[in-house]
Coordinates of C-alpha atoms and ligand atoms in Angstrom, one line a residue:
M5 CA -35.6 40.3 -1.9
A6 CA -37.0 43.6 -0.9
N7 CA -34.4 46.1 -1.8
K8 CA -33.2 46.6 -5.3
R9 CA -30.1 44.7 -6.5
T10 CA -27.0 46.8 -7.2
L11 CA -24.7 45.5 -9.9
V12 CA -21.1 45.1 -9.0
K13 CA -20.2 47.6 -11.7
H14 CA -22.3 50.3 -10.0
A15 CA -21.1 49.4 -6.6
L16 CA -17.5 49.8 -7.6
A17 CA -18.2 53.1 -9.3
A18 CA -20.1 54.6 -6.3
V19 CA -19.1 58.2 -5.6
T20 CA -19.9 58.1 -1.9
A21 CA -20.2 55.3 0.7
E22 CA -23.6 53.7 0.5
T23 CA -25.4 51.5 3.1
D24 CA -27.9 48.6 2.8
L25 CA -26.9 47.4 -0.7
L26 CA -28.0 44.1 -2.1
V27 CA -25.3 42.5 -4.3
Q28 CA -25.8 39.2 -6.0
G29 CA -23.4 37.1 -8.1
W30 CA -21.1 34.1 -8.3
V31 CA -18.2 33.5 -6.0
R32 CA -14.8 33.6 -7.7
T33 CA -12.8 32.9 -4.6
R34 CA -13.1 32.8 -0.8
R35 CA -10.3 33.2 1.7
D36 CA -10.9 32.6 5.4
A37 CA -9.1 34.5 8.1
K38 CA -9.6 34.5 11.9
G39 CA -13.1 35.7 12.6
F40 CA -14.0 36.7 9.0
S41 CA -13.9 35.7 5.3
F42 CA -13.2 37.5 2.1
L43 CA -15.4 36.7 -0.9
E44 CA -14.6 37.9 -4.4
I45 CA -17.9 38.2 -6.2
N46 CA -18.5 38.7 -9.9
D47 CA -21.9 39.2 -11.6
G48 CA -20.7 39.8 -15.1
S49 CA -21.6 43.4 -15.2
C50 CA -17.9 44.3 -15.4
L51 CA -14.6 42.6 -15.4
A52 CA -13.7 43.4 -11.8
N53 CA -14.9 41.5 -8.8
L54 CA -16.3 43.1 -5.7
Q55 CA -14.5 42.2 -2.5
V56 CA -16.9 41.2 0.3
V57 CA -15.8 41.1 3.9
A58 CA -18.1 38.8 5.9
D59 CA -17.6 38.5 9.7
A60 CA -18.2 35.3 11.5
G61 CA -21.5 35.6 13.3
I62 CA -23.4 37.7 10.7
P63 CA -26.7 36.1 9.6
G64 CA -26.0 33.4 7.1
S65 CA -22.3 33.1 8.0
E66 CA -22.8 29.4 8.9
H67 CA -23.1 28.9 5.1
L68 CA -19.7 30.5 4.4
P69 CA -17.8 27.1 4.1
R70 CA -20.2 26.2 1.3
L71 CA -19.6 29.5 -0.6
T72 CA -17.0 27.9 -2.8
T73 CA -15.9 28.9 -6.3
G74 CA -18.9 29.0 -8.7
A75 CA -21.6 29.1 -6.0
S76 CA -24.2 31.9 -6.3
V77 CA -24.6 34.3 -3.4
S78 CA -26.7 37.2 -2.2
V79 CA -25.1 39.7 0.1
R80 CA -26.4 42.7 2.0
G81 CA -24.0 45.2 3.3
S82 CA -22.4 48.7 3.1
L83 CA -19.8 50.0 0.9
V84 CA -16.6 51.0 2.9
P85 CA -13.3 52.3 1.5
S86 CA -11.2 49.3 0.6
P87 CA -7.8 49.3 2.3
A88 CA -6.5 46.9 -0.3
G89 CA -5.0 48.6 -3.4
G90 CA -6.8 48.4 -6.8
Q91 CA -10.3 49.2 -5.9
K92 CA -12.0 52.1 -4.1
W93 CA -14.7 50.1 -2.3
E94 CA -15.4 46.8 -0.7
L95 CA -18.7 45.5 0.7
K96 CA -18.9 45.0 4.5
A97 CA -21.5 42.3 4.7
S98 CA -24.4 42.5 7.2
G99 CA -25.8 39.2 5.9
V100 CA -25.1 36.5 3.3
V101 CA -27.4 34.0 1.7
L102 CA -26.1 30.9 -0.2
V103 CA -28.3 30.8 -3.3
G104 CA -26.9 27.9 -5.2
E105 CA -24.0 25.6 -4.3
A106 CA -21.3 24.6 -6.7
D107 CA -19.5 21.4 -5.7
A108 CA -15.8 20.5 -6.3
T109 CA -16.6 19.4 -9.9
Y110 CA -17.1 23.0 -10.9
P111 CA -14.8 23.2 -14.0
L112 CA -13.8 26.8 -13.8
Q113 CA -11.3 26.8 -11.1
K114 CA -8.9 29.7 -10.4
K115 CA -6.1 28.5 -12.6
G116 CA -6.1 29.6 -16.2
H117 CA -7.7 27.3 -18.7
T118 CA -7.0 26.8 -22.4
L119 CA -9.4 28.2 -24.9
E120 CA -9.9 24.7 -26.3
F121 CA -11.0 23.5 -22.8
L122 CA -13.3 26.5 -22.4
R123 CA -15.0 25.7 -25.7
S124 CA -15.9 22.3 -24.4
I125 CA -17.8 24.1 -21.5
A126 CA -19.3 26.8 -23.7
H127 CA -22.2 27.0 -21.2
L128 CA -20.0 28.1 -18.4
R129 CA -17.2 30.0 -20.2
P130 CA -19.1 33.3 -20.0
R131 CA -18.3 33.2 -16.3
S132 CA -14.5 33.5 -17.1
N133 CA -12.8 36.8 -17.3
L134 CA -12.0 36.5 -21.0
F135 CA -15.4 35.5 -22.1
G136 CA -17.2 38.0 -19.9
A137 CA -15.1 40.6 -21.6
V138 CA -15.7 39.2 -25.1
F139 CA -19.5 39.1 -24.7
R140 CA -19.7 42.5 -23.1
L141 CA -17.7 43.9 -26.0
R142 CA -20.0 42.0 -28.4
S143 CA -23.1 43.5 -26.9
R144 CA -21.7 47.0 -26.8
L145 CA -20.6 46.9 -30.4
A146 CA -24.0 45.6 -31.5
Y147 CA -25.4 48.8 -30.0
A148 CA -22.7 50.8 -31.7
V149 CA -23.7 49.3 -35.1
H150 CA -27.2 50.5 -34.7
Q151 CA -26.1 53.9 -33.4
F152 CA -23.8 54.4 -36.3
F153 CA -26.5 53.7 -38.9
Q154 CA -29.5 55.2 -37.1
E155 CA -27.6 58.5 -36.6
R156 CA -27.0 58.6 -40.4
D157 CA -30.8 57.9 -41.1
F158 CA -30.3 54.4 -42.3
V159 CA -33.5 52.2 -41.9
Y160 CA -33.0 48.9 -40.2
V161 CA -34.6 46.1 -42.4
H162 CA -35.1 42.5 -41.2
T163 CA -34.4 40.5 -44.3
P164 CA -35.5 36.9 -44.3
I165 CA -33.5 34.1 -42.8
I166 CA -35.2 31.5 -45.0
T167 CA -34.7 32.3 -48.7
A168 CA -34.9 30.7 -52.1
S169 CA -32.1 32.7 -53.7
D170 CA -28.3 32.1 -53.6
C171 CA -26.9 35.6 -53.3
E172 CA -23.3 34.8 -53.4
G173 CA -23.7 32.1 -56.0
A174 CA -21.2 29.9 -54.3
G175 CA -23.6 27.1 -53.6
E176 CA -22.7 27.1 -49.9
M177 CA -26.3 27.0 -48.7
F178 CA -28.0 24.9 -46.0
R179 CA -31.2 23.4 -47.3
V180 CA -34.4 24.0 -45.3
T181 CA -36.9 21.2 -45.8
T182 CA -39.6 19.2 -44.1
L183 CA -39.3 16.4 -46.6
K184 CA -38.1 12.9 -45.9
G185 CA -36.3 10.6 -48.4
N186 CA -35.1 12.0 -51.7
I187 CA -35.6 15.7 -51.2
D188 CA -34.4 16.7 -54.6
Q189 CA -37.1 14.8 -56.6
Q190 CA -40.1 16.3 -54.8
A191 CA -39.1 20.0 -54.2
E192 CA -42.7 21.1 -55.2
A193 CA -44.1 19.1 -52.4
D194 CA -41.9 20.7 -49.9
F195 CA -43.1 23.2 -47.2
F196 CA -42.6 26.3 -49.4
G197 CA -43.5 24.6 -52.7
R198 CA -39.9 25.1 -53.8
R199 CA -36.3 24.6 -52.7
A200 CA -35.5 26.8 -49.7
Y201 CA -32.3 27.6 -47.8
L202 CA -30.8 29.5 -44.9
T203 CA -29.7 32.9 -46.2
V204 CA -26.0 33.5 -47.0
S205 CA -26.7 37.2 -47.2
G206 CA -29.6 39.6 -47.0
Q207 CA -28.2 41.8 -49.7
L208 CA -30.7 41.1 -52.6
E209 CA -33.7 41.8 -50.3
G210 CA -31.8 44.7 -48.8
E211 CA -31.3 46.2 -52.3
T212 CA -35.1 46.2 -52.9
F213 CA -35.5 48.2 -49.7
A214 CA -32.7 50.6 -50.5
C215 CA -34.4 51.3 -53.8
A216 CA -37.4 52.6 -51.8
L217 CA -36.1 53.9 -48.5
S218 CA -32.7 55.2 -49.8
N219 CA -30.3 54.0 -47.1
I220 CA -30.9 50.8 -45.2
Y221 CA -29.0 48.2 -43.2
T222 CA -29.5 44.7 -42.1
F223 CA -27.9 43.0 -39.0
G224 CA -28.7 39.4 -38.6
P225 CA -27.7 35.7 -38.6
T226 CA -26.1 34.5 -41.8
F227 CA -25.3 30.9 -42.8
R228 CA -22.6 29.3 -44.9
A229 CA -22.2 25.6 -45.5
E230 CA -18.6 26.0 -46.5
N231 CA -16.5 23.1 -45.2
S232 CA -13.6 25.2 -44.2
N233 CA -12.4 24.6 -40.7
T234 CA -10.4 27.8 -40.2
A235 CA -10.1 30.3 -37.4
R236 CA -12.0 32.8 -39.4
H237 CA -15.1 30.8 -40.7
T238 CA -18.2 29.6 -39.0
A239 CA -21.3 28.1 -40.4
E240 CA -23.5 30.6 -38.6
F241 CA -22.3 34.2 -38.1
W242 CA -23.8 37.7 -37.9
M243 CA -23.5 40.1 -40.8
I244 CA -24.2 43.8 -41.1
E245 CA -25.2 44.8 -44.6
P246 CA -25.8 48.5 -45.4
E247 CA -27.1 49.4 -48.8
M248 CA -27.2 52.9 -50.3
A249 CA -29.2 54.2 -53.2
F250 CA -27.6 56.8 -55.4
C251 CA -24.2 55.6 -54.3
D252 CA -21.1 54.5 -56.3
L253 CA -18.1 52.4 -55.4
A254 CA -16.1 55.4 -54.0
G255 CA -19.0 56.3 -51.7
D256 CA -19.3 52.7 -50.6
M257 CA -15.6 52.5 -49.7
D258 CA -15.8 55.8 -47.8
M259 CA -18.8 54.4 -45.8
A260 CA -17.0 51.1 -45.1
E261 CA -13.9 53.0 -43.8
A262 CA -15.9 55.4 -41.7
F263 CA -17.8 52.4 -40.2
V264 CA -14.7 50.4 -39.2
K265 CA -13.1 53.5 -37.7
A266 CA -16.3 54.3 -35.7
M267 CA -16.4 50.8 -34.3
A268 CA -12.7 51.0 -33.2
R269 CA -13.4 54.4 -31.7
H270 CA -16.5 53.1 -29.9
A271 CA -14.6 50.2 -28.4
L272 CA -11.8 52.5 -27.2
D273 CA -14.3 54.9 -25.6
H274 CA -16.8 52.5 -24.1
C275 CA -15.1 49.2 -23.4
A276 CA -11.9 50.5 -21.7
E277 CA -11.7 48.0 -18.9
D278 CA -12.3 45.0 -21.2
L279 CA -9.9 46.3 -23.8
A280 CA -7.2 46.7 -21.1
F281 CA -7.8 43.0 -20.2
F282 CA -7.4 41.9 -23.9
A283 CA -4.2 44.1 -24.1
K284 CA -2.8 42.4 -21.1
F285 CA -3.7 38.7 -21.8
V286 CA -4.5 38.4 -25.5
D287 CA -2.8 41.0 -27.7
K288 CA -0.2 43.4 -26.3
D289 CA -0.4 45.5 -29.4
L290 CA -4.2 46.1 -29.3
H291 CA -4.3 49.8 -28.3
R292 CA -1.7 50.9 -30.8
R293 CA -3.5 49.0 -33.5
L294 CA -6.9 50.4 -32.8
Q295 CA -5.6 53.9 -32.4
F296 CA -3.8 53.6 -35.7
V297 CA -7.1 52.5 -37.3
V298 CA -8.9 55.5 -35.8
D299 CA -6.2 58.0 -36.8
R300 CA -5.0 57.1 -40.2
P301 CA -6.8 56.8 -43.6
F302 CA -7.0 53.3 -45.0
Q303 CA -4.9 52.5 -48.0
R304 CA -6.7 51.8 -51.4
V305 CA -5.3 49.7 -54.2
T306 CA -6.9 48.0 -57.2
Y307 CA -6.8 44.2 -57.3
A308 CA -4.3 44.4 -60.2
E309 CA -2.0 46.6 -58.1
A310 CA -2.4 44.3 -55.1
V311 CA -1.4 41.3 -57.2
D312 CA 1.7 43.2 -58.5
I313 CA 2.7 44.0 -55.0
L314 CA 2.4 40.3 -54.0
L315 CA 4.3 39.1 -57.1
A316 CA 7.1 41.6 -56.3
S317 CA 7.2 40.7 -52.6
G318 CA 9.7 37.9 -52.9
Q319 CA 7.5 36.0 -50.4
T320 CA 6.8 32.3 -50.8
F321 CA 3.1 31.7 -50.3
E322 CA 1.3 28.4 -49.9
Y323 CA -1.1 29.3 -52.7
P324 CA 0.3 30.8 -55.9
V325 CA -0.3 34.4 -56.8
A326 CA -1.5 35.3 -60.3
Q327 CA -3.6 37.9 -62.0
G328 CA -7.1 36.7 -62.2
Q329 CA -6.9 34.3 -59.2
N330 CA -8.7 34.8 -55.9
L331 CA -6.6 36.4 -53.1
Q332 CA -6.2 33.9 -50.3
S333 CA -6.1 34.8 -46.7
E334 CA -2.3 34.6 -46.6
H335 CA -2.1 37.1 -49.5
E336 CA -4.6 39.5 -47.8
R337 CA -2.7 39.3 -44.6
Y338 CA 0.6 40.1 -46.3
L339 CA -0.9 43.2 -47.9
T340 CA -2.3 44.6 -44.7
E341 CA 0.2 43.4 -42.1
K342 CA 3.5 43.5 -44.0
H343 CA 3.2 45.7 -47.0
F344 CA 0.9 48.5 -46.0
Q345 CA 0.8 47.9 -42.2
S346 CA -2.6 49.4 -42.1
P347 CA -6.1 48.5 -43.2
V348 CA -6.4 48.4 -47.0
T349 CA -9.3 48.4 -49.4
V350 CA -8.7 46.4 -52.5
Y351 CA -11.1 47.2 -55.4
D352 CA -11.9 46.4 -59.0
Y353 CA -11.6 42.6 -59.0
P354 CA -11.8 40.4 -62.0
R355 CA -15.3 39.6 -63.1
G356 CA -14.8 35.9 -63.1
I357 CA -14.1 35.5 -59.3
K358 CA -17.0 37.7 -58.1
P359 CA -20.8 37.2 -57.9
F360 CA -23.3 38.2 -60.6
Y361 CA -24.7 41.3 -59.0
M362 CA -21.5 43.5 -59.1
R363 CA -21.4 46.3 -61.6
L364 CA -19.2 45.6 -64.7
N365 CA -16.5 48.3 -65.2
P366 CA -16.0 50.0 -68.6
D367 CA -13.0 47.7 -69.2
G368 CA -15.5 44.8 -69.5
K369 CA -13.1 42.6 -67.4
T370 CA -13.3 43.9 -63.8
V371 CA -16.3 44.6 -61.5
T372 CA -16.8 47.3 -58.9
A373 CA -16.0 45.0 -56.0
M374 CA -14.2 46.0 -52.8
D375 CA -12.8 44.2 -49.8
V376 CA -11.6 45.8 -46.7
L377 CA -8.6 43.9 -45.2
V378 CA -7.4 44.5 -41.7
P379 CA -4.2 43.3 -39.9
G380 CA -4.6 40.0 -38.0
I381 CA -7.7 39.0 -39.8
G382 CA -7.6 39.7 -43.6
E383 CA -11.0 40.3 -45.1
V384 CA -13.5 41.9 -42.7
I385 CA -15.8 43.5 -45.3
G386 CA -16.8 42.6 -48.8
G387 CA -19.0 44.9 -50.9
S388 CA -19.6 46.5 -54.3
Q389 CA -21.5 48.9 -56.4
R390 CA -24.4 46.8 -57.9
E391 CA -25.2 46.3 -61.6
E392 CA -28.2 48.7 -62.1
R393 CA -28.4 48.3 -65.9
L394 CA -31.1 45.9 -66.9
D395 CA -29.5 44.4 -69.9
Q396 CA -26.1 44.1 -68.3
L397 CA -27.6 42.5 -65.2
C398 CA -29.3 39.8 -67.3
E399 CA -26.1 39.3 -69.2
N400 CA -24.2 38.9 -65.9
M401 CA -26.7 36.3 -64.7
R402 CA -26.4 34.2 -67.8
H403 CA -22.6 34.5 -67.5
H404 CA -23.0 33.0 -64.0
N405 CA -25.5 30.3 -65.2
L406 CA -28.4 31.9 -63.4
K407 CA -31.8 32.4 -64.9
P408 CA -33.1 36.1 -64.8
E409 CA -36.6 34.6 -64.4
D410 CA -35.7 33.0 -61.1
Y411 CA -34.7 36.4 -59.8
W412 CA -37.6 38.3 -61.5
W413 CA -38.2 40.5 -58.5
Y414 CA -34.5 41.5 -58.3
V415 CA -34.5 42.2 -62.1
D416 CA -37.7 44.3 -61.7
L417 CA -35.7 46.9 -59.7
R418 CA -33.8 47.6 -62.9
K419 CA -37.0 48.0 -64.9
Y420 CA -38.7 50.5 -62.6
G421 CA -36.8 53.5 -61.6
T422 CA -33.3 51.9 -61.4
V423 CA -30.6 53.9 -59.6
P424 CA -26.9 53.4 -59.0
H425 CA -26.6 51.8 -55.6
A426 CA -23.9 50.1 -53.5
G427 CA -23.4 48.3 -50.2
F428 CA -21.2 46.0 -48.3
G429 CA -21.3 43.2 -45.7
L430 CA -19.2 43.2 -42.5
G431 CA -18.8 40.0 -40.6
F432 CA -19.6 40.9 -37.0
E433 CA -17.4 38.2 -35.5
R434 CA -14.4 39.2 -37.6
L435 CA -14.8 42.7 -36.4
L436 CA -14.9 41.5 -32.8
M437 CA -11.7 39.5 -33.4
F438 CA -10.1 42.6 -34.7
L439 CA -11.2 44.7 -31.8
S440 CA -10.3 42.2 -29.1
G441 CA -7.2 40.5 -30.6
V442 CA -9.0 37.1 -30.0
A443 CA -7.5 34.9 -32.7
N444 CA -10.2 32.3 -33.2
I445 CA -13.7 33.1 -34.4
R446 CA -15.1 30.3 -32.1
D447 CA -14.2 32.5 -29.2
V448 CA -16.2 35.6 -30.1
I449 CA -19.6 33.9 -30.7
P450 CA -21.6 32.5 -27.9
Y451 CA -22.1 29.1 -29.4
A452 CA -20.0 28.4 -32.5
R453 CA -21.4 26.3 -35.3
T454 CA -18.6 24.8 -37.3
P455 CA -18.3 21.6 -39.4
G456 CA -18.9 18.6 -37.2
S457 CA -19.8 20.7 -34.2
A458 CA -23.1 22.0 -32.9
E459 CA -23.3 20.9 -29.3
F460 CA -25.1 23.2 -26.8
Ligands
4AD508 O1 -17.7 38.8 -48.8 P1 -19.1 38.3 -48.5 O2 -19.4 36.9 -48.9 O3 -20.1 39.3 -49.1 C1 -21.5 39.2 -49.1 O4 -22.1 38.3 -48.6 C2 -22.1 40.4 -49.7 N1 -23.5 39.9 -50.1 C3 -22.1 41.5 -48.8 C4 -22.8 42.8 -49.4 O5 -22.2 43.3 -50.3 N2 -23.9 43.1 -48.9 O6 -19.3 38.3 -46.9 C5 -19.2 39.5 -46.2 C6 -18.4 39.4 -44.9 C7 -17.0 38.9 -45.2 O7 -16.1 40.0 -45.5 C8 -16.6 38.3 -43.8 O8 -16.3 39.4 -42.9 C9 -18.0 37.7 -43.4 O9 -19.0 38.4 -44.1 N3 -18.0 36.3 -43.6 C10 -17.9 35.3 -42.7 N4 -17.7 35.4 -41.4 C11 -17.6 34.3 -40.7 N5 -17.7 33.1 -41.2 C12 -17.9 32.9 -42.5 N6 -18.0 31.7 -43.0 C13 -18.0 34.1 -43.3 N7 -18.2 34.3 -44.6 C14 -18.2 35.6 -44.8
MG509 MG1 -15.9 38.2 -49.6

């Protein structure tokens, strides 16, 4: 393979005709005509295929019959203007090499497949148009996340994946152990000399770094052992958690809003081909929705106002609405999709339904929590201003049946140069669902981990 490989994306975007290109990929379809064959080749670099015209008699043409859907191929040739509509260039082959055959059992045939079926072949689904688009978007948005924070001088911190603390206090942790038998009776003999878990959030460790480096963010795998088999929950997902020193709840909400807007803007600007595909096959309303998010300010309401809106809505919900109760996904979606018809940030939640680290408001009843809700998904961000007052933090911990001694290092932050600080967590998969219109979280993560399912 002497000359350099050209990706299909670059071949299709060529400005002038080029000779002696090497293009490699997988055959989507082959059509034979008298004296030549058409091959549609895709290499995942973009949604579009490159059309190859291979005359009978060129070197390797004897292998053309075995270049069936799914086979891998290497083609040398020249770009020539394509007479067919839709694309500017096609590749006139001077030689083809069959790299790897795919027999008739190749499961991705031309007809459309259901998402359920594609999940059962998660190792091959990236070769489909939909999943190629999803995972290109995912990659590009991961880059956009770093760009957004790096440009604002946030420091990227790799918080640990194995941890001893339960940040959210919901007890939804996966235990990490090398013990056999009764693991609860011998925790001191375990690998770390104590109980250890997969992290549910890097926030507590992130706070320690914000209280030194000012503005930080994390972006990494996060684990929740909640047994909820919904289209919006997975046991393993990726979370982005910025944390800002000398910041209050209002600053936190402003940053969350700017972040979601920037992600929508980035997708519109840099993923146009894939977004057009989603708009055609997944969500007709996608562009209008994203543009709306970019252009308009998010609505803001307190939790108490949100509950009043729900109570006055006249809607019948599956779960009852009452002051003091958690908002369920159906409630969140009513607020953002029906009532406000825009993203909405709900803030000042009752103390009893939120974790220990949130700052108690002067009313003594609510905490400085905020959730950003978006149409089609519901909650995409959860965050808060943190309790920076030593005595109040210890009181909050006891209120949640936690021992301040167990979190001594977290408490220390409030002893030594404490500052008001705030942050939030954004579920990366939920953001991708919002930006693509893909309705099930299993379809925006390469290999979904959900209750009862961890194949691949
Ligand atoms: O609201 P959560 O639980 O907040 C925290 O973990 C805070 N420590 C964040 C912070 O303030 N630094 O989770 C944050 C976000 C949710 O809004 C949601 O988007 C996502 O993480 N998320 C999940 N995504 C997929 N599957 C799950 N099981 C998720 N649980 C939360
Ligand atoms: Mg939450």
